[in-house]
Structures are given as structure tokens and as C-alpha cells.
Coordinates of C-alpha atoms in Angstrom, one line a residue:
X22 CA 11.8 -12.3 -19.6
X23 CA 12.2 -9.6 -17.1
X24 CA 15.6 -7.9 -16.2
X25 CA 15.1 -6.7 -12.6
X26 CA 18.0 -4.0 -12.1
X27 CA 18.9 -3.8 -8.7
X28 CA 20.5 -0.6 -7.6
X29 CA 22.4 -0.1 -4.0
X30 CA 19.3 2.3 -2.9
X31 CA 16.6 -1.2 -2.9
X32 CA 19.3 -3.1 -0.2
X33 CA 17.0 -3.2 2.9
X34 CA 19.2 -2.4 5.7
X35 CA 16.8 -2.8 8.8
X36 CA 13.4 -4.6 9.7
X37 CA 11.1 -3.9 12.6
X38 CA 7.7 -5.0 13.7
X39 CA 5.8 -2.7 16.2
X40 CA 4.0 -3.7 19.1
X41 CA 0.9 -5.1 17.8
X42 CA 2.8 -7.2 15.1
X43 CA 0.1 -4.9 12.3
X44 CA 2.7 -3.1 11.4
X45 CA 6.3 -3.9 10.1
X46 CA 8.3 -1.4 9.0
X47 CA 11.8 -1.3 6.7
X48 CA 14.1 0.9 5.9
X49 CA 16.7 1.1 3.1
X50 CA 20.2 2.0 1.9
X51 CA 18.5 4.9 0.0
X52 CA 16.8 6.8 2.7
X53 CA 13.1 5.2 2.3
X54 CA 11.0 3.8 5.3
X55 CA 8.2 1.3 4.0
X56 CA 5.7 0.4 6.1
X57 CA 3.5 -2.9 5.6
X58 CA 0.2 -3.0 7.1
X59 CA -2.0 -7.1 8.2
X60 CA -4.9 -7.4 6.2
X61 CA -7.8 -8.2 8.2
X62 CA -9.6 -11.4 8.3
X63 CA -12.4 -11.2 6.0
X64 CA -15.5 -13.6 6.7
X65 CA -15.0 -14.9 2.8
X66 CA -11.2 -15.5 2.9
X67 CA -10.5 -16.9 6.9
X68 CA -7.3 -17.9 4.8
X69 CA -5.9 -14.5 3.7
X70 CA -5.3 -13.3 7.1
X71 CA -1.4 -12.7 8.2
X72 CA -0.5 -11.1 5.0
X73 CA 1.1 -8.2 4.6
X74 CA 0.6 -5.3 2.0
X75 CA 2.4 -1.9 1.6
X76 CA 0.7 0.1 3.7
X77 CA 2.6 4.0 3.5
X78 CA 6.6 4.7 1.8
X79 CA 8.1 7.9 2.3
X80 CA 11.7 9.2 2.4
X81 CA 12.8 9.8 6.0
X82 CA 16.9 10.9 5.0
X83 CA 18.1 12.6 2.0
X84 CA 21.7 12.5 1.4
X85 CA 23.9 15.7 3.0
X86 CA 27.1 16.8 2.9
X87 CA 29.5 17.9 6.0
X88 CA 31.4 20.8 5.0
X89 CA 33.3 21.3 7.9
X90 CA 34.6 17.4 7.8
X91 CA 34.1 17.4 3.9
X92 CA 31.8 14.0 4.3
X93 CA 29.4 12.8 2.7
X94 CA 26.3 11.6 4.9
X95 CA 24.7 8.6 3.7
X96 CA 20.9 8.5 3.8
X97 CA 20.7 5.0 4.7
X98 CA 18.4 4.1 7.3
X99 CA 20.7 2.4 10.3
X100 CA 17.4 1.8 12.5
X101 CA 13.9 2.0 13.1
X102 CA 11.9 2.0 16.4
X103 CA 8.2 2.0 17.3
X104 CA 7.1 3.7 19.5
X105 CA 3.7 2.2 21.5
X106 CA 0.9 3.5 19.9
X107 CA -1.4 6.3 22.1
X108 CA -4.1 6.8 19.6
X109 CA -5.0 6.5 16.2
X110 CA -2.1 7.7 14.8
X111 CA 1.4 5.4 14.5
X112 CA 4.6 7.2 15.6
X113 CA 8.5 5.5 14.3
X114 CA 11.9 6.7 15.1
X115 CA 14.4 6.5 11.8
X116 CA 18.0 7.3 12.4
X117 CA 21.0 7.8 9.7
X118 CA 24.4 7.9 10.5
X119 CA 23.6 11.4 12.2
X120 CA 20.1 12.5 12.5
X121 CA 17.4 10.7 14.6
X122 CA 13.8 11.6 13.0
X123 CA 10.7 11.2 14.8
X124 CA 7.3 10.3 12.1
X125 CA 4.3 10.7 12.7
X126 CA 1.9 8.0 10.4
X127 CA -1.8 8.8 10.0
X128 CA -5.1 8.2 8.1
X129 CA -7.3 10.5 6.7
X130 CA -10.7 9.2 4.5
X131 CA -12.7 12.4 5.4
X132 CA -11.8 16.2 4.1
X133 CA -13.4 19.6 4.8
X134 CA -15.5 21.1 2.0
X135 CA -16.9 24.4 2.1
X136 CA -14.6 27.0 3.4
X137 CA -15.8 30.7 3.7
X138 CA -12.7 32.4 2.6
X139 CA -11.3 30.3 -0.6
X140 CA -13.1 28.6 -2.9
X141 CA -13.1 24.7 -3.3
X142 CA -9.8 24.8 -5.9
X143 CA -8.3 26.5 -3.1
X144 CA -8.4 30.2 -4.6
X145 CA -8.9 32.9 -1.9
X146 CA -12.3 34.8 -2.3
X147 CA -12.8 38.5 -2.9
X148 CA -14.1 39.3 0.5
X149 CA -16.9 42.1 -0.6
X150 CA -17.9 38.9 -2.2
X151 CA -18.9 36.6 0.7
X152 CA -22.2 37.8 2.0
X153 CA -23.4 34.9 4.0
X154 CA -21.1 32.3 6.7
X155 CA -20.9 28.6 5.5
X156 CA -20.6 26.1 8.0
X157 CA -17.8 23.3 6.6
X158 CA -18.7 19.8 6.5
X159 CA -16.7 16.8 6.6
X160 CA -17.2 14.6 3.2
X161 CA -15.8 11.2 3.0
X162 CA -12.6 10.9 0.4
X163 CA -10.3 7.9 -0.6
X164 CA -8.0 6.8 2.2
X165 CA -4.8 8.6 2.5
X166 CA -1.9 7.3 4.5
X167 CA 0.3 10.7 5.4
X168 CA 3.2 10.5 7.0
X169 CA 4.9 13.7 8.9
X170 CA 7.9 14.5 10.4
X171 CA 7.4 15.7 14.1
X172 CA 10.8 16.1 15.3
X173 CA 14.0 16.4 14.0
X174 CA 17.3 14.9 16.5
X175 CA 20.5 16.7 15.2
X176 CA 23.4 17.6 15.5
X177 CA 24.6 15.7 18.8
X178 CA 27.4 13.0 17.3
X179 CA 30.5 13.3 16.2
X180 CA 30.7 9.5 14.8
X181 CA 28.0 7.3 13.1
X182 CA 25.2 6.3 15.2
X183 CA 24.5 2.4 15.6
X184 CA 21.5 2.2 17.7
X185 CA 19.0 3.6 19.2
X186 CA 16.4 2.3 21.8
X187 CA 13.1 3.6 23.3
X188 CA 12.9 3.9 26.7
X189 CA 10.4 1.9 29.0
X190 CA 8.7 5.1 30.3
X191 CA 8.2 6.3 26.8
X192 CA 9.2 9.8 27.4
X193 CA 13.0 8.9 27.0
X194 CA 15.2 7.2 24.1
X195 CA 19.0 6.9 23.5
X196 CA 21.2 7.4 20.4
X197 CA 24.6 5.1 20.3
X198 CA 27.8 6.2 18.2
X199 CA 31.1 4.6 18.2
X200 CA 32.4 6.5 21.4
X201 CA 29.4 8.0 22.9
X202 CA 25.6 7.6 24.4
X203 CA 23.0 10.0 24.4
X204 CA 19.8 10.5 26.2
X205 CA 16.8 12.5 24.4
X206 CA 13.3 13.8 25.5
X207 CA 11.2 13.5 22.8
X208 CA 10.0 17.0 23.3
X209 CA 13.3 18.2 23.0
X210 CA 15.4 18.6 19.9
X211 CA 17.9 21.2 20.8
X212 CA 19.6 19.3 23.6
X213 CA 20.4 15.8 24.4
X214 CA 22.1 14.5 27.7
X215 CA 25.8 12.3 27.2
X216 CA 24.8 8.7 29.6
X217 CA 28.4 7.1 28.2
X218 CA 31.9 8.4 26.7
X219 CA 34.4 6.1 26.0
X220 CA 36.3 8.6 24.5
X221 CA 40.1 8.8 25.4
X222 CA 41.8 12.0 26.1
X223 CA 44.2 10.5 23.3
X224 CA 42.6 8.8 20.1
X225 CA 45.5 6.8 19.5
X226 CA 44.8 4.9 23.2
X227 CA 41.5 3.4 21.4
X228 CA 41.1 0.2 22.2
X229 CA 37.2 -0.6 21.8
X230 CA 34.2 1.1 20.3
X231 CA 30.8 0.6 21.1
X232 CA 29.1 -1.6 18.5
X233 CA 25.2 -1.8 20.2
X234 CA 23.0 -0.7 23.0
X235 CA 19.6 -1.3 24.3
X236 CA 17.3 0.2 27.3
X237 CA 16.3 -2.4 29.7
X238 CA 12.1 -3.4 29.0
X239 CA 10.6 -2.7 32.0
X240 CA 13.2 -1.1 34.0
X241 CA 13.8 2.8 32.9
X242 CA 17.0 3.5 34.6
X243 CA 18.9 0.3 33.2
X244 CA 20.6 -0.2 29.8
X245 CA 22.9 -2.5 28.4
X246 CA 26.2 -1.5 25.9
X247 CA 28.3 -4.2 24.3
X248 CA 31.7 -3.4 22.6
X249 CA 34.2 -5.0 19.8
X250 CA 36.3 -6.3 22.5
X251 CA 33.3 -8.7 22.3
X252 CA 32.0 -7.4 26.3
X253 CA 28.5 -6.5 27.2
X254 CA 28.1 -3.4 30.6
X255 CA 25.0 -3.5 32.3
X256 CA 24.6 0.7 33.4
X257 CA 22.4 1.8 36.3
X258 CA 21.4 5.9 35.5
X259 CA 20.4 6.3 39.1
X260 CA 24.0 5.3 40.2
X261 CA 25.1 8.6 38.3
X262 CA 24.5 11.2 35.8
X263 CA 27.4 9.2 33.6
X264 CA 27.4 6.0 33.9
X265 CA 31.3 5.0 32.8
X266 CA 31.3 2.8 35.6
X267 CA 28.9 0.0 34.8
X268 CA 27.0 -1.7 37.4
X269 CA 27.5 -5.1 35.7
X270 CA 30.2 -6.1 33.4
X271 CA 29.2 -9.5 31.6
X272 CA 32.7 -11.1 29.4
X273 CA 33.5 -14.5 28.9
X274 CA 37.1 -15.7 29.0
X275 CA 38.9 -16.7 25.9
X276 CA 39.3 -20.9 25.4
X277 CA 43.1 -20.4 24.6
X278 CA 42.8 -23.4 22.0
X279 CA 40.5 -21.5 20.0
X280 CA 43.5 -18.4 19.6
X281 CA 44.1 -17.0 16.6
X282 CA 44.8 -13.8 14.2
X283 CA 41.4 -13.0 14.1
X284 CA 40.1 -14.2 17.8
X285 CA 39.7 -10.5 18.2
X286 CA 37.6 -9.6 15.1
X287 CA 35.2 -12.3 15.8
X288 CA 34.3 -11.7 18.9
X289 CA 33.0 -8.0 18.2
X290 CA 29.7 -7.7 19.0
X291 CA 27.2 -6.9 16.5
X292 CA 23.9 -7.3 18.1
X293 CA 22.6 -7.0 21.7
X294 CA 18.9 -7.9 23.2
X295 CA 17.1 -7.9 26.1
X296 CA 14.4 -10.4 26.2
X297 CA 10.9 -10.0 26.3
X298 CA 10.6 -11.0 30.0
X299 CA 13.9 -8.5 31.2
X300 CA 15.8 -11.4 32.8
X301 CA 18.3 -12.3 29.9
X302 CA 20.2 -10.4 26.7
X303 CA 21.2 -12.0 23.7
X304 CA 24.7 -11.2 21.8
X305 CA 25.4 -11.6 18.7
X306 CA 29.1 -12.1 17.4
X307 CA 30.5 -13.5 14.1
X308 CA 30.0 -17.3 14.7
X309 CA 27.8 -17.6 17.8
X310 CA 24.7 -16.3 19.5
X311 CA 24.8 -16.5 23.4
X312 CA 22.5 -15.7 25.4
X313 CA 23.9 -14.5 29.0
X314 CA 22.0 -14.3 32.2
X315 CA 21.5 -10.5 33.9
X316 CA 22.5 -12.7 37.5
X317 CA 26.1 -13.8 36.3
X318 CA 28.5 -11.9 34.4
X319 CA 31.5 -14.5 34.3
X320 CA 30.0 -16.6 31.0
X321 CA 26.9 -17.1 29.2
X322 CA 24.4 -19.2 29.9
X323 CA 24.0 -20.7 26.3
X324 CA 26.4 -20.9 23.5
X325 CA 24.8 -21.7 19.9
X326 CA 27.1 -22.4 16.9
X327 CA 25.7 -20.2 14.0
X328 CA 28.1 -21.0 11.4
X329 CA 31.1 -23.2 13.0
X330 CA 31.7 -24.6 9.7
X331 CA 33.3 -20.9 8.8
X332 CA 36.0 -21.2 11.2
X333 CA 38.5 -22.6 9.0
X334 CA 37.7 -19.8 6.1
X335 CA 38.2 -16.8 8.1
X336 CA 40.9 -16.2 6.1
X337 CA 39.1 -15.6 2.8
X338 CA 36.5 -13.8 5.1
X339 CA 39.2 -11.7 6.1
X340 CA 40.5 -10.5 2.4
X341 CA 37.0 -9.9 1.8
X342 CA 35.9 -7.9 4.1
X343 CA 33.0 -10.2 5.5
X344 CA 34.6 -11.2 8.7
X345 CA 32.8 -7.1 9.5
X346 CA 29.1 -8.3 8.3
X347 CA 27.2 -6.5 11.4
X348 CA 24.2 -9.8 11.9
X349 CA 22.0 -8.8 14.0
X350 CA 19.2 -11.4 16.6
X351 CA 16.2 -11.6 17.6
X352 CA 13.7 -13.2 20.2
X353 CA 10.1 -14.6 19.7
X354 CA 7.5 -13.1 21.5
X355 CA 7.7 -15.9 24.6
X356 CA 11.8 -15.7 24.2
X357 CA 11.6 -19.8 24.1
X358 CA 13.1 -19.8 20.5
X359 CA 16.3 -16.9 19.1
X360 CA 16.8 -16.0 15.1
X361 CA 19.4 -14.8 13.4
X362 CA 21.2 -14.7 10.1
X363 CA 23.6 -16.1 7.9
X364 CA 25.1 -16.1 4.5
X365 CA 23.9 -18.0 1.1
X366 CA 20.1 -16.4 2.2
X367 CA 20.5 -19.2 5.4
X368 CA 18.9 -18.2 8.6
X369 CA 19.1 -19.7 11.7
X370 CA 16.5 -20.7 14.7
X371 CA 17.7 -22.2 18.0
X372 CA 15.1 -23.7 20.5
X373 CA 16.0 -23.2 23.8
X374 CA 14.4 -25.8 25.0
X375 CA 14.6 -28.9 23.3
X376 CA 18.1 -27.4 22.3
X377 CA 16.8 -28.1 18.2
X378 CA 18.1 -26.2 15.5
X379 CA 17.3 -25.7 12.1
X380 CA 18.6 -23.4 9.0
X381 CA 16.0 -21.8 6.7
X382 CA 16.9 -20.5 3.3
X383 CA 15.2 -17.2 2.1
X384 CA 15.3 -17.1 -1.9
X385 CA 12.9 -16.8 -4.4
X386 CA 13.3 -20.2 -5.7
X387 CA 11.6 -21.6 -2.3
X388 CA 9.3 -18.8 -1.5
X389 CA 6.6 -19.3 -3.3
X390 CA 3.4 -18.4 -1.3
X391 CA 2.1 -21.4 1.1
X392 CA 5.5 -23.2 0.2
X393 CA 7.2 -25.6 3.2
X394 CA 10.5 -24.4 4.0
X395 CA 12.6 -27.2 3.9
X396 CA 15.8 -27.3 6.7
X397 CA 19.5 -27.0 4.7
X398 CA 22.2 -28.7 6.0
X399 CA 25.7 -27.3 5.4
X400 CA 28.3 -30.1 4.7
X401 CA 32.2 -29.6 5.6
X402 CA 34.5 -31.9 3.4
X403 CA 34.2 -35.3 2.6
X404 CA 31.3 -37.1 0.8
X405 CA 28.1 -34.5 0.7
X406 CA 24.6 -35.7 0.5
X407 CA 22.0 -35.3 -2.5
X408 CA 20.4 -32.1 -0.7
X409 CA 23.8 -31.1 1.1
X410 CA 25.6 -27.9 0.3
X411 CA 29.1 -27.8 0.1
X412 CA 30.3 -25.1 2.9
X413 CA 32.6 -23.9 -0.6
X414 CA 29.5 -23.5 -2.9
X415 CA 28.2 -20.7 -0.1
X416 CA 27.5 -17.4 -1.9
X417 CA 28.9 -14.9 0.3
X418 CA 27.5 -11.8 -1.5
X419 CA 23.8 -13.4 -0.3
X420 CA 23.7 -12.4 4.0
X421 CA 20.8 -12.4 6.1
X422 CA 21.7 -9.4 8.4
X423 CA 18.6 -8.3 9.3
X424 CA 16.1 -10.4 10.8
X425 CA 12.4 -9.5 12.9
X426 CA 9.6 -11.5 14.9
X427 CA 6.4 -10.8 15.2
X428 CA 5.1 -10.3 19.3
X429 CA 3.2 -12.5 20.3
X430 CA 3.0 -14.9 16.7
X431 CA 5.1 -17.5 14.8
X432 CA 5.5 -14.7 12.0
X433 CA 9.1 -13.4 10.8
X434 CA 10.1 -11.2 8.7
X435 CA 13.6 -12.0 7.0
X436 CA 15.7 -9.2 4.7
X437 CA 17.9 -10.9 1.9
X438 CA 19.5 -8.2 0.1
X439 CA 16.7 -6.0 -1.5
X440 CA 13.7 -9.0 -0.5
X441 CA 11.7 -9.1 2.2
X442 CA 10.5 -12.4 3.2
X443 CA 7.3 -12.9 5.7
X444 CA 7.5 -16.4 6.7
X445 CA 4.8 -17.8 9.2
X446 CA 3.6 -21.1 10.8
X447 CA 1.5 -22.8 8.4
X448 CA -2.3 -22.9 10.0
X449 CA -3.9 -26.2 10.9

């Protein structure tokens, strides 16, 4: 029997697939990005296509220490963005709390032999030695997957950084901390350019922080920010250098019946995205996904229930500090159908057009390869059902935070914990 020992470094704290869908990429609580790679279809196995195999790990953050603040500086990995790929070689931005890294990921099967100054172990030559020039050929070796640091974004916020988002003209990306938003050239390190400061003059007149924000996919100038007062601004950067005036300011008002203590906590923001197609963005808040429409700011266009049956324990949430779980959203690659997580390993899908929904379960008991997921219902008092859960029998500790879906196919990658579930249509 196998003990697996599960230390706070394995907890996967973000998921991303890059543009193809080839590559999916996580990062973790201690610092480490691991990238999976497709396998090919093979002539001899049509059947193993889709899956997914390590395909490079490296550290990206190390732990540091602030000396100034006396902090320590977690490694975790907050996010991870691809950027489109130019040529052979992959390139990922992996941000901490502080420190935005730019990787480069490449292949090498072929190395140089035959050097005229050192010898083949590497040893420089005695030069009287070397009568005659060689001419270096290229001999074919083992893969190697090498992954490199290019660029190194520091030192440019004072609080933790939440998000960051690559820029339709691919020059450009943006860093988000609690108060502030900064603009980057990815040629240059030693500078970045403050877009938003909600900063008062007087910390004690703090009222919201900034919880996400995303650059518009097709548009370069626009952006959207949303806030823990639960509100999402829509920013134009050819309006102005600093866009604290917002162009568009989306906020839906509060159904008074619905007041209570911890109205306010719940309707923080965790999550914002724009869809594929640029016209809608998707929020994320503690019981509900809505998706809103760029065209009117006064309410959402669609409201979907992600866990209504908590609304009567938010007390208990409260005392244990779950009520702050960050979940996060997601589109599919024709924005017809939105994903996003939930607690007991439960994940939830919502069809936008035949207005279905369904909750999956990611644990190992079900995720046996080529097993059916079978829908969970949740059941709130009164009699339950043989294949019911009781809504107190929810494990709490076990959250689906972060969630992925592949571009253009039904494949989705789910992190429970320290598992990473690939989940995808079953093929006719």
C-alpha cells in the first residue's frame, strides 16, 4: 500500500493551455512550471491521440525575502500566459507575487562535435598543439527540452500581483496588484508604464481593491478591471495615458431581499474573461458566474447559480475562511458553453444555449482512463436520493479553483488540489 505524502509545494495553483491546445502548462505553490506536451496520432494507435505527457518541469521562482518590508516572498506561481508561438521555440510568462518572468522553451536533438580550441570533454587545447582547422559538425543526440529565462520583470509593485494578460499586438502585456496596473514592453525590464492607480492619498479611505484584469482579444487599446465591490471598468488607453476614468463601468444593482452580513464579501470578484469572439466578459464571484454584455453596463446578460445551495452556510464559510476561495472561469473555444469550479472536487458547465447544466466530479475514484463522468446532484434537506450528496457531507478542503479549455476542442483540464485532470469528449 502506498503512502502518497502530499506536501503544500505539489498544490497546483494555476492551469493554462496555449494557443494550439499542444501545450498545457501548470504552475505550483512551490515555484515549478510543468509543461505537458499532445502525443501525436500514431497510424497504430488512432486511439492514443489527445493525451498528454510531461513534456519540460523547471523552477520559474525561488522563495526571497524583502528586507526592507521584512516579508517573505512566496514562490508560488499566481499565473501563466502563453504567448503565440513565432517559431520553433515556445515562449510563457510566470508571475509570483512580485516578479513577472519571461521563458523561453526549446528543443535540441542535434549538438556540435568537433571544436578546434577544446577537446570533446570540454578541456581547452594547448594552442602550439592544434596544427590543422576542423570544421564542427552537427551529430544527432537524445531530445532535450531546455527551458531559459529571457527576461526578468521586477521590481515594479508594491502589493501582490493577481493577474497578468498579453496584449493583442503581442508587443505589450499588463501586471495587476491590489491597487495598481502596469504596462510592459517585453523588451524592456527596467521600466514599466502605471495604466491604473486606485491608490488613495489616505490608505485608511480604502474602499476596493482590484481582484482581476484582462486585455481586450483583438482590440489593443481596451482592457477590462473588476473589483471586490463586485464591479467590472471597461478602460480605453487611447482616451489617456491613465485611464482612472473608465470608458465603461458594468455593476449590477443589489436585489435588497438577498441583503445580508456578507452580501459584500460575496460579490468580490475573483475571475474576469473576455470571450473568444471580444463581444462579452465573464465574472466570476462566490455563488454565481455572469456573463455581461460589452453594449450594456446596467446588469448582466446571464446569471448561472454555481452553488446556490451554499447560501444558507455562509456562515461556517465565513469562520473558515472559504467565503475568500479565489474560483476562477473559463470559456470553450466557440464561447457556447462556460466552466468553473466548485468544492467537494465538483465543477460546473453551463450551456448557454440550451441553458443545461451539469456538475462533474474530479477524483481519483472516477477518473480512471476512458471512464464516463457521471453528473452529481447536490441535495439541500429533506429526503436525498441513492446517488444524492447531502450539501453537509461536502468536503470543503477539496476546491476546484482552477480550471482550462482547450481552443478549439472539447478537452479541459481541471486542478483538484495537487491532480491534474484532462477530461475530453469521448470519440465516436
Amino acid at each position: 500500500h502506498l503512502t502518497v505524502i502530499l506536501t503544500a509545494s505539489d498544490i497546483i495553483s494555476t492551469v493554462e493551455f496555449n494557443h494550439t491546445g499542444e501545450l498545457l502548462a501548470t504552475g505550483d505553490k512551490g515555484g515549478r512550471v510543468v509543461i505537458f506536451q499532445r502525443e501525436q496520432e500514431s497510424k497504430n494507435q488512432p486511439h492514443r491521440r489527445g493525451e498528454y505527457n510531461v513534456y519540460s518541469t523547471f523552477q520559474s521562482h525561488e522563495p526571497e525575502f524583502d528586507y526592507l518590508k521584512s516579508l517573505e516572498i512566496e514562490e508560488k506561481i499566481n499565473k501563466i500566459r502563453w504567448l503565440p508561438q513565432q517559431n520553433a521555440a515556445y515562449f510563457l510568462l510566470s508571475t509570483n507575487d512580485k516578479t513577472v518572468k519571461l521563458w523561453k522553451v526549446s528543443e535540441r536533438d542535434k549538438r556540435p562535435e568537433g571544436y578546434n580550441l577544446k577537446d570533446e570533454d570540454g578541456r581547452l587545447r594547448d594552442p602550439s598543439m592544434i596544427t590543422m582547422l576542423r570544421v564542427p559538425v552537427l551529430r544527432p543526440m537524445d531530445l532535450m527540452v531546455e527551458a531559459t529565462p529571457r527576461r526578468v520583470f521586477a521590481n515594479a509593485h508594491t502589493y501582490h500581483i493577481n493577474s497578468i494578460s498579453v496584449n493583442s499586438d503581442y508587443e505589450t502585456y499588463m501586471s495587476a496588484d491590489d491597487l495598481r496596473i502596469n504596462l510592459w514592453n517585453f523588451e524592456i525590464t527596467n521600466q514599466s508604464f502605471n495604466i491604473v492607480d486606485i491608490k488613495p492619498a489616505n490608505m485608511e479611505e480604502l474602499t476596493e481593491v482590484i481582484t482581476a484584469a484582462e486585455f481586450h482579444p483583438h482590440h489593443c487599446n481596451t482592457f477590462v478591471y473588476s473589483s471586490s465591490k463586485g464591479t467590472i471598468r471597461l478602460c480605453d488607453m487611447r482616451a489617456s495615458a491613465l485611464c482612472d476614468r473608465h470608458s465603461k463601468f458594468f455593476e449590477e444593482p443589489e436585489d435588497p431581499s438577498n441583503r445580508s452580513f456578507f452580501s459584500e464579501i460575496i460579490s468580490s470578484i475573483s475571475d474576469v474573461k473576455f470571450s473568444h469572439s471580444g463581444r462579452y466578459i465573464m465574472t466570476r464571484d462566490y455563488l454565481t458566474v455572469k456573463v455581461w454584455d460589452l453594449n450594456m453596463e446596467n446588469r448582466p446578460i446571464e446569471t448561472y447559480q454555481v452553488h446556490d445551495y451554499l447560501r444558507s452556510k455562509l456562515c461556517s464559510l465565513y469562520e473558515n475562511d472559504c467565503i475568500f476561495d479565489k474560483f476562477e472561469c473559463v470559456w470553450n473555444g466557440s464561447d457556447s458553453v462556460i466552466m468553473t469550479g466548485s468544492y467537494n472536487n465538483f465543477f460546473r458547465m453551463f450551456d448557454r444555449n440550451t441553458k443545461r447544466d451539469v456538475t462533474l466530479e474530479a477524483s481519483r475514484e472516477n477518473s480512471k482512463p476512458r471512464a464516463i463522468l457521471k453528473p452529481r446532484k447536490v441535495c439541500v434537506g429533506g429526503k436525498r436520493r441513492k446517488d444524492e450528496i447531502s450539501v453537509d457531507s461536502l468536503d470543503f478542503s477539496k476546491k476546484i479553483l482552477h480550471t482550462a479549455w482547450h481552443p478549439s476542442e472539447n478537452i479541459i483540464a481541471v486542478a483538484a488540489t495537487n491532480n491534474l485532470y484532462i477530461f475530453q469528449d469521448k470519440v465516436n
